[in-house]
PDB file of C-alpha atoms and ligand atoms in Angstrom:
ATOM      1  CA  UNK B   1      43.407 102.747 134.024  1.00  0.00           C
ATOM      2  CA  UNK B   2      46.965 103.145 132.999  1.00  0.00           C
ATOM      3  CA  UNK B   3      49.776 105.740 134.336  1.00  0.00           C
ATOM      4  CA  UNK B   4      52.007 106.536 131.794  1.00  0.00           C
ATOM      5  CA  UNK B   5      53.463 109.809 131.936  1.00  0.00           C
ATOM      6  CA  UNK B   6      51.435 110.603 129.015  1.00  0.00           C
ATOM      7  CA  UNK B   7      48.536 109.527 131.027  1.00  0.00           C
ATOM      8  CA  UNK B   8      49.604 111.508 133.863  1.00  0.00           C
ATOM      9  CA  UNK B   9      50.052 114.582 131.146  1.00  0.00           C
ATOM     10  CA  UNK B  10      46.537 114.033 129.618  1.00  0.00           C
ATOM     11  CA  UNK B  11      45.006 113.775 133.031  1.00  0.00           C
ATOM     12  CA  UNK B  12      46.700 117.223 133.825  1.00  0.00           C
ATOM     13  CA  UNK B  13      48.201 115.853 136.604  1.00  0.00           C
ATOM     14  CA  UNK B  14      51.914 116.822 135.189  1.00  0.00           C
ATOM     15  CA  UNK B  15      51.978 120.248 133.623  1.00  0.00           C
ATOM     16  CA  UNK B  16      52.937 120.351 129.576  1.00  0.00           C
ATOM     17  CA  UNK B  17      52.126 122.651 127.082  1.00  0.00           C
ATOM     18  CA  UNK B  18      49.030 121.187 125.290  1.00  0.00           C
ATOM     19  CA  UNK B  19      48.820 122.611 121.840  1.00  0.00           C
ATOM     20  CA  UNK B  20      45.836 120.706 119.990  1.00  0.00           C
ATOM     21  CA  UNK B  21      43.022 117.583 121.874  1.00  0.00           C
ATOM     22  CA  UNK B  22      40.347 116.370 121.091  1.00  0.00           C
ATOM     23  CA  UNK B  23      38.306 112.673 121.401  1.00  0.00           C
ATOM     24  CA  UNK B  24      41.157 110.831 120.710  1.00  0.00           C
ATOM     25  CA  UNK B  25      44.272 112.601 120.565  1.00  0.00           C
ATOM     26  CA  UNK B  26      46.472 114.860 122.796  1.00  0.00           C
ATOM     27  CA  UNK B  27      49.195 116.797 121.358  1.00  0.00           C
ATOM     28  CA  UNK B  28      51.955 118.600 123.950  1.00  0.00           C
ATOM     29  CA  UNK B  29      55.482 119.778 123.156  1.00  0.00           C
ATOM     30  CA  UNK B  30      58.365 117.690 123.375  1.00  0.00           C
ATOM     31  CA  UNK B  31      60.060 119.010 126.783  1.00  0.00           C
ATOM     32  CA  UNK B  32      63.149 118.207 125.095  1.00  0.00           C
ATOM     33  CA  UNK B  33      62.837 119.436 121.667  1.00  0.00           C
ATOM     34  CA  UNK B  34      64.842 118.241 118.640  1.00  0.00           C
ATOM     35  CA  UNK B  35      63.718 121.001 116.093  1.00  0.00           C
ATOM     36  CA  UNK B  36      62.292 124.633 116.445  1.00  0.00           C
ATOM     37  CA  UNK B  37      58.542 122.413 116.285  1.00  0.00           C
ATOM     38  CA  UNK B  38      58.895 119.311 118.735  1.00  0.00           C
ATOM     39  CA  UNK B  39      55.121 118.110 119.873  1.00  0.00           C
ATOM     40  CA  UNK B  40      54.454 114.626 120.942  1.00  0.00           C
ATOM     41  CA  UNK B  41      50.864 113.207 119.597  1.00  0.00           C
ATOM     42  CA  UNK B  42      49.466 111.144 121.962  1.00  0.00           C
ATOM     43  CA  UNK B  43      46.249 108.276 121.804  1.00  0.00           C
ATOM     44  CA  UNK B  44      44.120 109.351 125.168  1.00  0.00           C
ATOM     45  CA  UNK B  45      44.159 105.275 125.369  1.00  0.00           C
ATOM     46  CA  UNK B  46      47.337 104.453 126.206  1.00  0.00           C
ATOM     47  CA  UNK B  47      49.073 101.327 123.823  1.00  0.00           C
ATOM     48  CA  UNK B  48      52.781 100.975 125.088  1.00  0.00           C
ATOM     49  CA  UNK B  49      54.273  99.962 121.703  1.00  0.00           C
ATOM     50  CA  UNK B  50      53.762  99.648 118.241  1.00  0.00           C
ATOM     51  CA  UNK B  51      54.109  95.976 118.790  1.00  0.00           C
ATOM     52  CA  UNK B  52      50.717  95.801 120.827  1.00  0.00           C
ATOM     53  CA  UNK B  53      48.910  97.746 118.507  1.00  0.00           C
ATOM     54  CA  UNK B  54      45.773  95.584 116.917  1.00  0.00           C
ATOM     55  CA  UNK B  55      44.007  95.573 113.713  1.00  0.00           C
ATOM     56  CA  UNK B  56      41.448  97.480 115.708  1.00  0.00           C
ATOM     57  CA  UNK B  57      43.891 100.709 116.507  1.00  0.00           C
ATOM     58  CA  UNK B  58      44.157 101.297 112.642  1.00  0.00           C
ATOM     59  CA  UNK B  59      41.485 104.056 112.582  1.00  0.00           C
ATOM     60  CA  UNK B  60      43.341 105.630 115.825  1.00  0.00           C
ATOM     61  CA  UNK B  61      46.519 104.914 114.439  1.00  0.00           C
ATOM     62  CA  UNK B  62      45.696 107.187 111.586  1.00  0.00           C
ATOM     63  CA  UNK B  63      44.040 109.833 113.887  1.00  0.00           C
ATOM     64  CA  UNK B  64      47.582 110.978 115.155  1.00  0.00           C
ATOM     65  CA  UNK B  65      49.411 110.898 111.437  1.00  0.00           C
ATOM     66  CA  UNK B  66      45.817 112.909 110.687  1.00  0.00           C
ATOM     67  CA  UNK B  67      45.736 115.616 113.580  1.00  0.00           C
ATOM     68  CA  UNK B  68      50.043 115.872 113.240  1.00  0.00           C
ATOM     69  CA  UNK B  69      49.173 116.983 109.267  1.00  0.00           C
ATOM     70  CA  UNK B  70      46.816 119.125 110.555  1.00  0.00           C
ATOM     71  CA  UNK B  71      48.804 120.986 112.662  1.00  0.00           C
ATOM     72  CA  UNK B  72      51.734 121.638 110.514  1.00  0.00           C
ATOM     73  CA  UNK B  73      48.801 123.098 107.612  1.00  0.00           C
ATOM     74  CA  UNK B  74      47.425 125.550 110.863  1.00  0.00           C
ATOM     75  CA  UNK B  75      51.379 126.718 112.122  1.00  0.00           C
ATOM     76  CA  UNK B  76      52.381 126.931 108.022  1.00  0.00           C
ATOM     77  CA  UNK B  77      55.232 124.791 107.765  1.00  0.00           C
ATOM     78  CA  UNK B  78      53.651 121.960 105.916  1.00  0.00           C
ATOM     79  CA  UNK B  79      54.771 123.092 102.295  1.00  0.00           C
ATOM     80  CA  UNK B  80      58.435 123.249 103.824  1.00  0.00           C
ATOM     81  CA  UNK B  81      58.173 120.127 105.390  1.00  0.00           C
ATOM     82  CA  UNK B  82      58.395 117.789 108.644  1.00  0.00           C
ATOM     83  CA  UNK B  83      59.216 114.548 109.675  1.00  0.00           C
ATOM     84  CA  UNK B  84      57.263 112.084 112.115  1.00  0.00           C
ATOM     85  CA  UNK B  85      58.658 109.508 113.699  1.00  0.00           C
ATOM     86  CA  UNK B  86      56.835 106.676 116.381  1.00  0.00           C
ATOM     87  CA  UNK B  87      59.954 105.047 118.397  1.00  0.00           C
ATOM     88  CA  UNK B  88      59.615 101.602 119.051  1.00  0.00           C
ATOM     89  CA  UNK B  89      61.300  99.450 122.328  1.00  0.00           C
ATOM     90  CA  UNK B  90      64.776  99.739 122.935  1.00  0.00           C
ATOM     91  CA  UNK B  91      66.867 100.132 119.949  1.00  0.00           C
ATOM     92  CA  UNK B  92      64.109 102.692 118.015  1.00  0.00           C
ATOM     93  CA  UNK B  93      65.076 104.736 121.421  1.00  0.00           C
ATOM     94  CA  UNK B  94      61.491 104.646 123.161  1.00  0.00           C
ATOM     95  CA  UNK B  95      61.583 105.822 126.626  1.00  0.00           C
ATOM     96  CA  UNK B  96      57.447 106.326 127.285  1.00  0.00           C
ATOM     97  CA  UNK B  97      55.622 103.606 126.841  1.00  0.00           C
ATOM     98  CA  UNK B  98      52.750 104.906 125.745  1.00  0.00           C
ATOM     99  CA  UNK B  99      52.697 105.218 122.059  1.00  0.00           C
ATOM    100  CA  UNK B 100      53.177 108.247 120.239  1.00  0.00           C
ATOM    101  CA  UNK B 101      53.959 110.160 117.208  1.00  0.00           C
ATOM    102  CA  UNK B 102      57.063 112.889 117.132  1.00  0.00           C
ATOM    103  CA  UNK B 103      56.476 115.743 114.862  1.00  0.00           C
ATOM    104  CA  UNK B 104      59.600 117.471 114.233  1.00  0.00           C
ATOM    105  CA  UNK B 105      59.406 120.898 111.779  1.00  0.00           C
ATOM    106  CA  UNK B 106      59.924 124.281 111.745  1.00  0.00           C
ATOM    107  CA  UNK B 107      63.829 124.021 109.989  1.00  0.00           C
ATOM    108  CA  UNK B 108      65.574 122.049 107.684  1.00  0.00           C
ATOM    109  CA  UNK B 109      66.087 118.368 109.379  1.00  0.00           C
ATOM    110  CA  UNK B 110      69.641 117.550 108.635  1.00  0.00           C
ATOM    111  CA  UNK B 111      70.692 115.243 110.458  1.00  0.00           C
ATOM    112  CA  UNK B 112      69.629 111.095 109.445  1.00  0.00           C
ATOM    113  CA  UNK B 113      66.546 109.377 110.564  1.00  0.00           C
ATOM    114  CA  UNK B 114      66.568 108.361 114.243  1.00  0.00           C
TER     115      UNK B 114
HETATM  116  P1  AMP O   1      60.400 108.396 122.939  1.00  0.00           P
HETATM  117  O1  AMP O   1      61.864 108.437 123.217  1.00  0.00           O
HETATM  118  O2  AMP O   1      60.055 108.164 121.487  1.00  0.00           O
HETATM  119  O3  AMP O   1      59.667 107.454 123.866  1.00  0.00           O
HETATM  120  O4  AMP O   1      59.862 109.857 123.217  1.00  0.00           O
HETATM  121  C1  AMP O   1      59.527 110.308 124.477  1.00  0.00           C
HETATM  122  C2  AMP O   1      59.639 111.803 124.439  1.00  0.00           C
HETATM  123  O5  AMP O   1      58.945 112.317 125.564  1.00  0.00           O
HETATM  124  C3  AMP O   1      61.051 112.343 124.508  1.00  0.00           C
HETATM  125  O6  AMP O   1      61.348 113.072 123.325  1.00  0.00           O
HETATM  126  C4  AMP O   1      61.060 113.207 125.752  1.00  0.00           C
HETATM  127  O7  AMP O   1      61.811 114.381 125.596  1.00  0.00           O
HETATM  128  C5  AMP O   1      59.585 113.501 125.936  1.00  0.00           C
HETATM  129  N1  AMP O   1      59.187 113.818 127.298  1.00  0.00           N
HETATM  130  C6  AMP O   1      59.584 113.197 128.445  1.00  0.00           C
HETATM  131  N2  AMP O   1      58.985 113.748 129.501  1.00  0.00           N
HETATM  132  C7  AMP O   1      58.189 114.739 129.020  1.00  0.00           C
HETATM  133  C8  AMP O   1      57.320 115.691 129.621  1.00  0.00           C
HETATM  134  N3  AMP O   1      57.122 115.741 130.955  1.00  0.00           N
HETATM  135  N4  AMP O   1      56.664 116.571 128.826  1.00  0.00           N
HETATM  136  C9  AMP O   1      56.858 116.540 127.487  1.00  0.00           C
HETATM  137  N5  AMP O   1      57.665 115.666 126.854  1.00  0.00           N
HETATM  138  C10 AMP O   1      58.328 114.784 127.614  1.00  0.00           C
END
Protein backbone atom coordinates (compact mmCIF):
# COMPACT_ATOMS: atom_id res chain seq x y z
CA UNK A 1 0.00 0.00 0.00
CA UNK A 2 1.29 3.41 -0.78
CA UNK A 3 0.90 6.86 1.30
CA UNK A 4 0.83 9.58 -0.86
CA UNK A 5 -1.08 12.41 0.23
CA UNK A 6 -3.44 11.56 -2.41
CA UNK A 7 -3.61 8.22 -0.86
CA UNK A 8 -4.06 9.63 2.44
CA UNK A 9 -6.97 11.98 0.70
CA UNK A 10 -8.68 8.96 -1.02
CA UNK A 11 -8.50 6.95 2.14
CA UNK A 12 -10.29 9.97 3.91
CA UNK A 13 -7.76 10.11 6.24
CA UNK A 14 -6.95 14.00 5.25
CA UNK A 15 -10.09 16.00 4.70
CA UNK A 16 -10.59 17.54 0.87
CA UNK A 17 -13.46 18.39 -0.91
CA UNK A 18 -14.26 15.32 -3.13
CA UNK A 19 -16.31 16.42 -6.05
CA UNK A 20 -16.70 13.24 -8.44
CA UNK A 21 -15.16 8.99 -7.57
CA UNK A 22 -15.72 6.23 -8.73
CA UNK A 23 -13.66 2.62 -9.52
CA UNK A 24 -10.81 4.26 -10.61
CA UNK A 25 -10.69 7.82 -10.17
CA UNK A 26 -10.92 10.44 -7.34
CA UNK A 27 -11.43 13.96 -8.12
CA UNK A 28 -10.91 16.78 -5.05
CA UNK A 29 -10.23 20.50 -5.39
CA UNK A 30 -6.96 21.90 -5.68
CA UNK A 31 -6.41 23.43 -1.99
CA UNK A 32 -4.52 25.96 -3.75
CA UNK A 33 -6.47 26.87 -6.71
CA UNK A 34 -5.12 28.50 -9.90
CA UNK A 35 -8.55 29.32 -11.61
CA UNK A 36 -12.20 29.83 -10.30
CA UNK A 37 -12.35 25.56 -11.17
CA UNK A 38 -9.06 23.92 -9.67
CA UNK A 39 -9.77 19.92 -9.01
CA UNK A 40 -7.00 17.46 -8.97
CA UNK A 41 -7.99 13.92 -10.75
CA UNK A 42 -6.48 11.31 -9.09
CA UNK A 43 -5.82 7.18 -10.13
CA UNK A 44 -7.06 5.33 -6.66
CA UNK A 45 -3.63 3.32 -7.59
CA UNK A 46 -1.12 5.50 -6.93
CA UNK A 47 1.83 5.84 -10.04
CA UNK A 48 4.33 8.63 -8.82
CA UNK A 49 5.18 9.97 -12.31
CA UNK A 50 4.40 9.95 -15.73
CA UNK A 51 7.74 8.35 -16.21
CA UNK A 52 6.58 5.03 -14.40
CA UNK A 53 3.52 4.82 -16.14
CA UNK A 54 3.32 1.34 -18.35
CA UNK A 55 1.70 0.36 -21.48
CA UNK A 56 -0.76 -1.22 -19.11
CA UNK A 57 -1.98 2.32 -17.38
CA UNK A 58 -3.19 3.48 -20.92
CA UNK A 59 -6.86 2.57 -20.28
CA UNK A 60 -6.48 4.39 -16.68
CA UNK A 61 -4.55 6.98 -18.13
CA UNK A 62 -7.49 7.87 -20.26
CA UNK A 63 -10.02 7.37 -17.36
CA UNK A 64 -8.84 10.75 -15.73
CA UNK A 65 -8.66 12.89 -19.27
CA UNK A 66 -12.35 10.94 -19.53
CA UNK A 67 -13.98 11.72 -16.01
CA UNK A 68 -12.04 15.58 -16.14
CA UNK A 69 -14.29 16.04 -19.68
CA UNK A 70 -16.99 14.87 -17.91
CA UNK A 71 -17.03 17.13 -15.32
CA UNK A 72 -16.53 20.31 -17.12
CA UNK A 73 -19.90 19.01 -19.58
CA UNK A 74 -21.91 18.50 -15.82
CA UNK A 75 -20.55 22.24 -14.18
CA UNK A 76 -21.12 23.88 -18.03
CA UNK A 77 -17.93 25.31 -18.79
CA UNK A 78 -16.83 22.88 -21.39
CA UNK A 79 -17.99 24.99 -24.53
CA UNK A 80 -15.88 27.95 -22.92
CA UNK A 81 -13.09 25.93 -22.28
CA UNK A 82 -10.32 24.43 -19.80
CA UNK A 83 -6.98 23.36 -19.68
CA UNK A 84 -5.42 20.08 -18.08
CA UNK A 85 -2.21 19.74 -17.23
CA UNK A 86 -0.22 16.34 -15.49
CA UNK A 87 3.19 17.87 -13.92
CA UNK A 88 6.00 15.78 -14.25
CA UNK A 89 9.39 15.62 -11.65
CA UNK A 90 11.08 18.63 -10.90
CA UNK A 91 11.18 21.11 -13.60
CA UNK A 92 7.20 20.33 -14.82
CA UNK A 93 6.78 21.59 -10.96
CA UNK A 94 5.38 18.20 -9.41
CA UNK A 95 5.23 18.28 -5.75
CA UNK A 96 2.82 14.88 -5.10
CA UNK A 97 4.02 12.06 -6.32
CA UNK A 98 1.21 10.42 -7.10
CA UNK A 99 0.10 11.14 -10.55
CA UNK A 100 -2.55 13.35 -11.45
CA UNK A 101 -4.40 15.46 -13.81
CA UNK A 102 -5.07 19.47 -13.04
CA UNK A 103 -8.23 20.75 -14.45
CA UNK A 104 -8.18 24.37 -14.49
CA UNK A 105 -11.66 26.30 -15.90
CA UNK A 106 -14.19 28.41 -14.98
CA UNK A 107 -12.34 31.91 -16.63
CA UNK A 108 -10.33 32.82 -19.34
CA UNK A 109 -6.64 31.16 -18.72
CA UNK A 110 -4.29 33.92 -19.56
CA UNK A 111 -1.43 33.38 -18.42
CA UNK A 112 1.21 30.60 -20.57
CA UNK A 113 1.28 26.94 -20.06
CA UNK A 114 2.95 25.85 -16.81
P1 LIG B 1 1.67 19.14 -8.62
O1 LIG B 1 2.46 20.37 -8.30
O2 LIG B 1 1.36 18.98 -10.08
O3 LIG B 1 2.27 17.90 -8.01
O4 LIG B 1 0.25 19.36 -7.96
C1 LIG B 1 -0.02 19.08 -6.63
C2 LIG B 1 -1.20 19.92 -6.25
O5 LIG B 1 -1.74 19.39 -5.05
C3 LIG B 1 -0.90 21.38 -6.00
O6 LIG B 1 -1.61 22.19 -6.92
C4 LIG B 1 -1.33 21.61 -4.56
O7 LIG B 1 -1.95 22.85 -4.37
C5 LIG B 1 -2.30 20.46 -4.34
N1 LIG B 1 -2.46 20.05 -2.96
C6 LIG B 1 -1.49 19.89 -2.02
N2 LIG B 1 -2.02 19.48 -0.87
C7 LIG B 1 -3.36 19.36 -1.08
C8 LIG B 1 -4.46 18.99 -0.26
N3 LIG B 1 -4.30 18.62 1.03
N4 LIG B 1 -5.70 18.99 -0.80
C9 LIG B 1 -5.87 19.37 -2.09
N5 LIG B 1 -4.88 19.73 -2.92
C10 LIG B 1 -3.63 19.74 -2.41
Amino acid sequence: MTNTLFDKIIRREIPADIVYEDADVVAFRDIHPQAPVHVLFVPRRSIATLNDLKPDDAVLVGKLVLAAAAYAKREGFAESGYRTIMNCNRDGGQTVFHVHLHLLGGAPLHVPLG
